[in-house]
Amino acid sequence: MSDSPAKAVIFDVGGVLIHMDWKEYDRFAVERGLPEREWLRILHQTEEYNAWQTGRGSEAEWHASIMRELRAHLGDRSEAFIEEWLARPTPRHDPNLDLAEALIGAGYTVAVLSNAGPDLRVNIDETLGRTIAWHDILCSAEVGLAKPDPAIYRLAMARLSLRPAQCFFIDDIRANVAGAQEVGWTAHRFKGDYAGLQADLRAHGYEW
């Protein structure tokens, strides 16, 4: 490593390590009878989801709310919809997974910071299709905080004994990037450009 302050790279999961295409998800849902953009709302824009991802509610309550909302639109076709949804493959951003492994090999602190349930920690190897020696996995539901709350970024620093200038954060959501920048992190909004991400890391002193 160089003499730059660069020390840690912190990855989001959905949209950074796991491929997420909400346009495709919306097409999937509309083809099966949901209104446009309704599937995103049902999944991620309800009180039950917000409660689950910050540890205030259970996964069962969130799943029940999904089924309740689906039945309002699809009736007895709701279970088949969910079966098809869960049967889809989960594409991964393999170049970013390779990058995480390379950064660990180069001696950097590499961690995960995700708005997710505690099952992420248990299932992360299966989800990503490989085992990566993360220095920390911080799940919002475990700590009662969620991005873009500045407190969750500060907690991540405390757990890893880092200063703001040492942190480079990667997320696909603008608000989460802004939250990281608010506490003094360097942050990159990932939109599928692997070369652009790597160039940004190198521009900030990361070498691997």
Short mmCIF file of C-alpha atoms in Angstrom, two decimals:
data_model
loop_
_atom_site.label_atom_id
_atom_site.label_comp_id
_atom_site.label_asym_id
_atom_site.label_seq_id
_atom_site.Cartn_x
_atom_site.Cartn_y
_atom_site.Cartn_z
CA MET A 1 0.00 0.00 0.00
CA SER A 2 1.07 3.61 -0.58
CA ASP A 3 1.37 6.39 2.01
CA SER A 4 -2.15 7.62 1.20
CA PRO A 5 -4.81 7.50 3.96
CA ALA A 6 -6.67 4.84 1.99
CA LYS A 7 -7.21 1.91 4.33
CA ALA A 8 -10.72 0.48 4.03
CA VAL A 9 -13.28 -0.29 1.34
CA ILE A 10 -16.85 -0.89 2.42
CA PHE A 11 -19.32 -2.53 0.03
CA ASP A 12 -23.09 -2.45 -0.12
CA VAL A 13 -24.60 -5.79 -1.16
CA GLY A 14 -27.75 -5.32 -3.27
CA GLY A 15 -26.83 -3.43 -6.42
CA VAL A 16 -23.08 -3.67 -5.80
CA LEU A 17 -22.27 -7.32 -5.09
CA ILE A 18 -25.65 -8.68 -6.21
CA HIS A 19 -27.12 -7.45 -9.48
CA MET A 20 -30.45 -5.65 -9.08
CA ASP A 21 -32.49 -4.44 -12.06
CA TRP A 22 -35.69 -2.78 -10.92
CA LYS A 23 -36.82 -2.16 -14.50
CA GLU A 24 -36.64 -5.89 -15.11
CA TYR A 25 -38.33 -6.61 -11.78
CA ASP A 26 -41.12 -4.21 -12.73
CA ARG A 27 -41.58 -5.92 -16.11
CA PHE A 28 -41.77 -9.27 -14.32
CA ALA A 29 -44.48 -7.96 -12.00
CA VAL A 30 -46.51 -6.10 -14.64
CA GLU A 31 -46.56 -9.19 -16.87
CA ARG A 32 -48.18 -11.02 -13.95
CA GLY A 33 -50.82 -8.43 -13.20
CA LEU A 34 -49.34 -5.83 -10.86
CA PRO A 35 -49.48 -2.11 -11.67
CA GLU A 36 -46.24 -0.41 -12.70
CA ARG A 37 -43.83 0.22 -9.80
CA GLU A 38 -46.17 -1.51 -7.35
CA TRP A 39 -43.81 -4.42 -6.72
CA LEU A 40 -41.05 -2.08 -5.51
CA ARG A 41 -43.52 -0.43 -3.15
CA ILE A 42 -44.77 -3.77 -1.81
CA LEU A 43 -41.25 -5.07 -1.23
CA HIS A 44 -39.33 -2.06 0.04
CA GLN A 45 -41.62 0.88 0.77
CA THR A 46 -43.82 -0.34 3.61
CA GLU A 47 -43.68 0.15 7.36
CA GLU A 48 -43.19 -3.59 7.80
CA TYR A 49 -40.10 -3.52 5.59
CA ASN A 50 -38.67 -0.49 7.37
CA ALA A 51 -39.29 -2.17 10.73
CA TRP A 52 -37.64 -5.41 9.61
CA GLN A 53 -34.51 -3.78 8.22
CA THR A 54 -33.93 -1.84 11.44
CA GLY A 55 -34.65 -4.72 13.80
CA ARG A 56 -38.00 -3.38 15.02
CA GLY A 57 -40.09 -6.02 13.27
CA SER A 58 -39.81 -9.63 12.23
CA GLU A 59 -39.18 -11.14 8.83
CA ALA A 60 -42.47 -13.02 9.23
CA GLU A 61 -44.35 -9.73 9.64
CA TRP A 62 -42.68 -8.32 6.54
CA HIS A 63 -43.50 -11.45 4.51
CA ALA A 64 -47.10 -11.34 5.73
CA SER A 65 -47.40 -7.74 4.55
CA ILE A 66 -46.07 -8.74 1.12
CA MET A 67 -48.65 -11.50 0.77
CA ARG A 68 -51.44 -9.23 2.01
CA GLU A 69 -50.56 -6.57 -0.58
CA LEU A 70 -50.18 -9.14 -3.35
CA ARG A 71 -53.55 -10.74 -2.62
CA ALA A 72 -55.20 -7.33 -2.96
CA HIS A 73 -54.02 -7.33 -6.59
CA LEU A 74 -53.65 -10.98 -7.58
CA GLY A 75 -55.93 -12.95 -5.28
CA ASP A 76 -55.24 -16.68 -5.40
CA ARG A 77 -52.43 -16.14 -7.95
CA SER A 78 -50.25 -14.57 -5.24
CA GLU A 79 -48.53 -17.78 -4.15
CA ALA A 80 -47.63 -18.65 -7.75
CA PHE A 81 -46.23 -15.14 -8.22
CA ILE A 82 -43.96 -15.58 -5.20
CA GLU A 83 -42.84 -19.03 -6.34
CA GLU A 84 -41.83 -17.62 -9.73
CA TRP A 85 -40.11 -14.66 -8.09
CA LEU A 86 -38.05 -16.84 -5.78
CA ALA A 87 -37.13 -19.22 -8.61
CA ARG A 88 -35.34 -16.49 -10.57
CA PRO A 89 -31.55 -16.71 -10.72
CA THR A 90 -29.60 -14.19 -8.64
CA PRO A 91 -26.94 -12.65 -10.90
CA ARG A 92 -23.84 -11.43 -9.10
CA HIS A 93 -21.42 -8.61 -9.81
CA ASP A 94 -18.48 -11.00 -10.02
CA PRO A 95 -15.92 -8.29 -10.94
CA ASN A 96 -16.77 -6.52 -7.68
CA LEU A 97 -16.47 -9.76 -5.73
CA ASP A 98 -13.08 -10.31 -7.37
CA LEU A 99 -12.19 -6.73 -6.42
CA ALA A 100 -13.09 -7.30 -2.77
CA GLU A 101 -10.88 -10.37 -2.65
CA ALA A 102 -8.01 -8.53 -4.35
CA LEU A 103 -8.24 -5.64 -1.88
CA ILE A 104 -8.18 -8.05 1.06
CA GLY A 105 -5.14 -9.71 -0.48
CA ALA A 106 -3.47 -6.30 -0.77
CA GLY A 107 -3.92 -5.70 2.96
CA TYR A 108 -6.92 -3.39 3.07
CA THR A 109 -9.80 -3.61 5.51
CA VAL A 110 -12.81 -4.74 3.49
CA ALA A 111 -16.32 -4.88 4.93
CA VAL A 112 -20.01 -5.05 4.09
CA LEU A 113 -22.57 -2.43 5.14
CA SER A 114 -26.09 -3.35 4.08
CA ASN A 115 -29.68 -2.46 4.83
CA ALA A 116 -30.64 -6.06 5.39
CA GLY A 117 -31.91 -8.57 7.88
CA PRO A 118 -29.72 -10.68 10.16
CA ASP A 119 -30.04 -13.57 7.71
CA LEU A 120 -27.50 -11.79 5.50
CA ARG A 121 -24.71 -12.72 7.88
CA VAL A 122 -25.82 -16.36 7.92
CA ASN A 123 -26.40 -16.66 4.18
CA ILE A 124 -23.81 -14.33 2.69
CA ASP A 125 -21.53 -17.08 1.33
CA GLU A 126 -24.46 -18.76 -0.41
CA THR A 127 -25.81 -15.42 -1.63
CA LEU A 128 -22.48 -14.40 -3.14
CA GLY A 129 -21.49 -17.84 -4.36
CA ARG A 130 -18.14 -17.74 -2.60
CA THR A 131 -16.55 -17.25 0.81
CA ILE A 132 -14.86 -13.89 1.31
CA ALA A 133 -12.92 -13.05 4.48
CA TRP A 134 -14.82 -9.84 5.28
CA HIS A 135 -13.42 -7.89 8.21
CA ASP A 136 -16.98 -7.01 9.24
CA ILE A 137 -20.55 -7.56 8.07
CA LEU A 138 -22.80 -4.82 9.37
CA CYS A 139 -26.51 -5.50 8.84
CA SER A 140 -29.02 -2.76 9.58
CA ALA A 141 -31.43 -5.09 11.37
CA GLU A 142 -28.75 -6.15 13.84
CA VAL A 143 -27.91 -2.60 14.92
CA GLY A 144 -31.27 -0.82 14.65
CA LEU A 145 -29.95 1.71 12.15
CA ALA A 146 -30.16 1.95 8.38
CA LYS A 147 -28.50 3.89 5.59
CA PRO A 148 -28.52 6.80 4.96
CA ASP A 149 -28.61 7.60 8.70
CA PRO A 150 -25.12 9.00 9.46
CA ALA A 151 -25.09 7.00 12.68
CA ILE A 152 -24.71 3.70 10.85
CA TYR A 153 -21.60 4.91 9.02
CA ARG A 154 -20.12 6.14 12.30
CA LEU A 155 -20.87 2.77 13.86
CA ALA A 156 -19.10 1.01 10.99
CA MET A 157 -16.03 3.17 11.58
CA ALA A 158 -16.07 2.48 15.30
CA ARG A 159 -16.32 -1.28 14.79
CA LEU A 160 -13.36 -1.22 12.41
CA SER A 161 -11.31 1.43 14.29
CA LEU A 162 -11.26 3.72 11.26
CA ARG A 163 -11.19 7.46 10.62
CA PRO A 164 -13.40 9.05 7.93
CA ALA A 165 -10.49 9.77 5.59
CA GLN A 166 -9.60 6.06 5.59
CA CYS A 167 -12.99 4.92 4.25
CA PHE A 168 -14.11 4.37 0.66
CA PHE A 169 -17.76 3.34 0.37
CA ILE A 170 -19.55 1.79 -2.62
CA ASP A 171 -23.35 1.87 -2.96
CA ASP A 172 -25.82 2.04 -5.84
CA ILE A 173 -28.29 4.41 -4.15
CA ARG A 174 -27.65 8.15 -4.27
CA ALA A 175 -28.99 8.85 -0.77
CA ASN A 176 -26.73 6.21 0.77
CA VAL A 177 -23.70 7.66 -0.99
CA ALA A 178 -24.63 11.11 0.31
CA GLY A 179 -25.01 9.74 3.83
CA ALA A 180 -21.48 8.36 3.71
CA GLN A 181 -20.10 11.62 2.36
CA GLU A 182 -21.83 13.49 5.18
CA VAL A 183 -19.61 11.73 7.73
CA GLY A 184 -16.47 12.37 5.68
CA TRP A 185 -16.12 9.15 3.70
CA THR A 186 -15.14 8.99 0.07
CA ALA A 187 -18.10 7.37 -1.66
CA HIS A 188 -18.74 6.02 -5.14
CA ARG A 189 -22.16 5.46 -6.65
CA PHE A 190 -21.90 2.20 -8.54
CA LYS A 191 -24.05 1.99 -11.68
CA GLY A 192 -22.54 -1.05 -13.33
CA ASP A 193 -19.26 0.48 -14.49
CA TYR A 194 -16.57 -1.84 -13.10
CA ALA A 195 -13.70 0.00 -14.75
CA GLY A 196 -14.99 3.33 -13.47
CA LEU A 197 -15.15 2.03 -9.91
CA GLN A 198 -11.64 0.64 -10.07
CA ALA A 199 -10.31 3.88 -11.56
CA ASP A 200 -11.94 5.85 -8.73
CA LEU A 201 -10.36 3.59 -6.13
CA ARG A 202 -6.92 3.97 -7.73
CA ALA A 203 -7.40 7.74 -7.92
CA HIS A 204 -7.90 7.72 -4.15
CA GLY A 205 -4.72 5.80 -3.46
CA TYR A 206 -5.85 2.17 -3.45
CA GLU A 207 -3.40 -0.28 -5.00
CA TRP A 208 -3.84 -3.99 -5.60
#
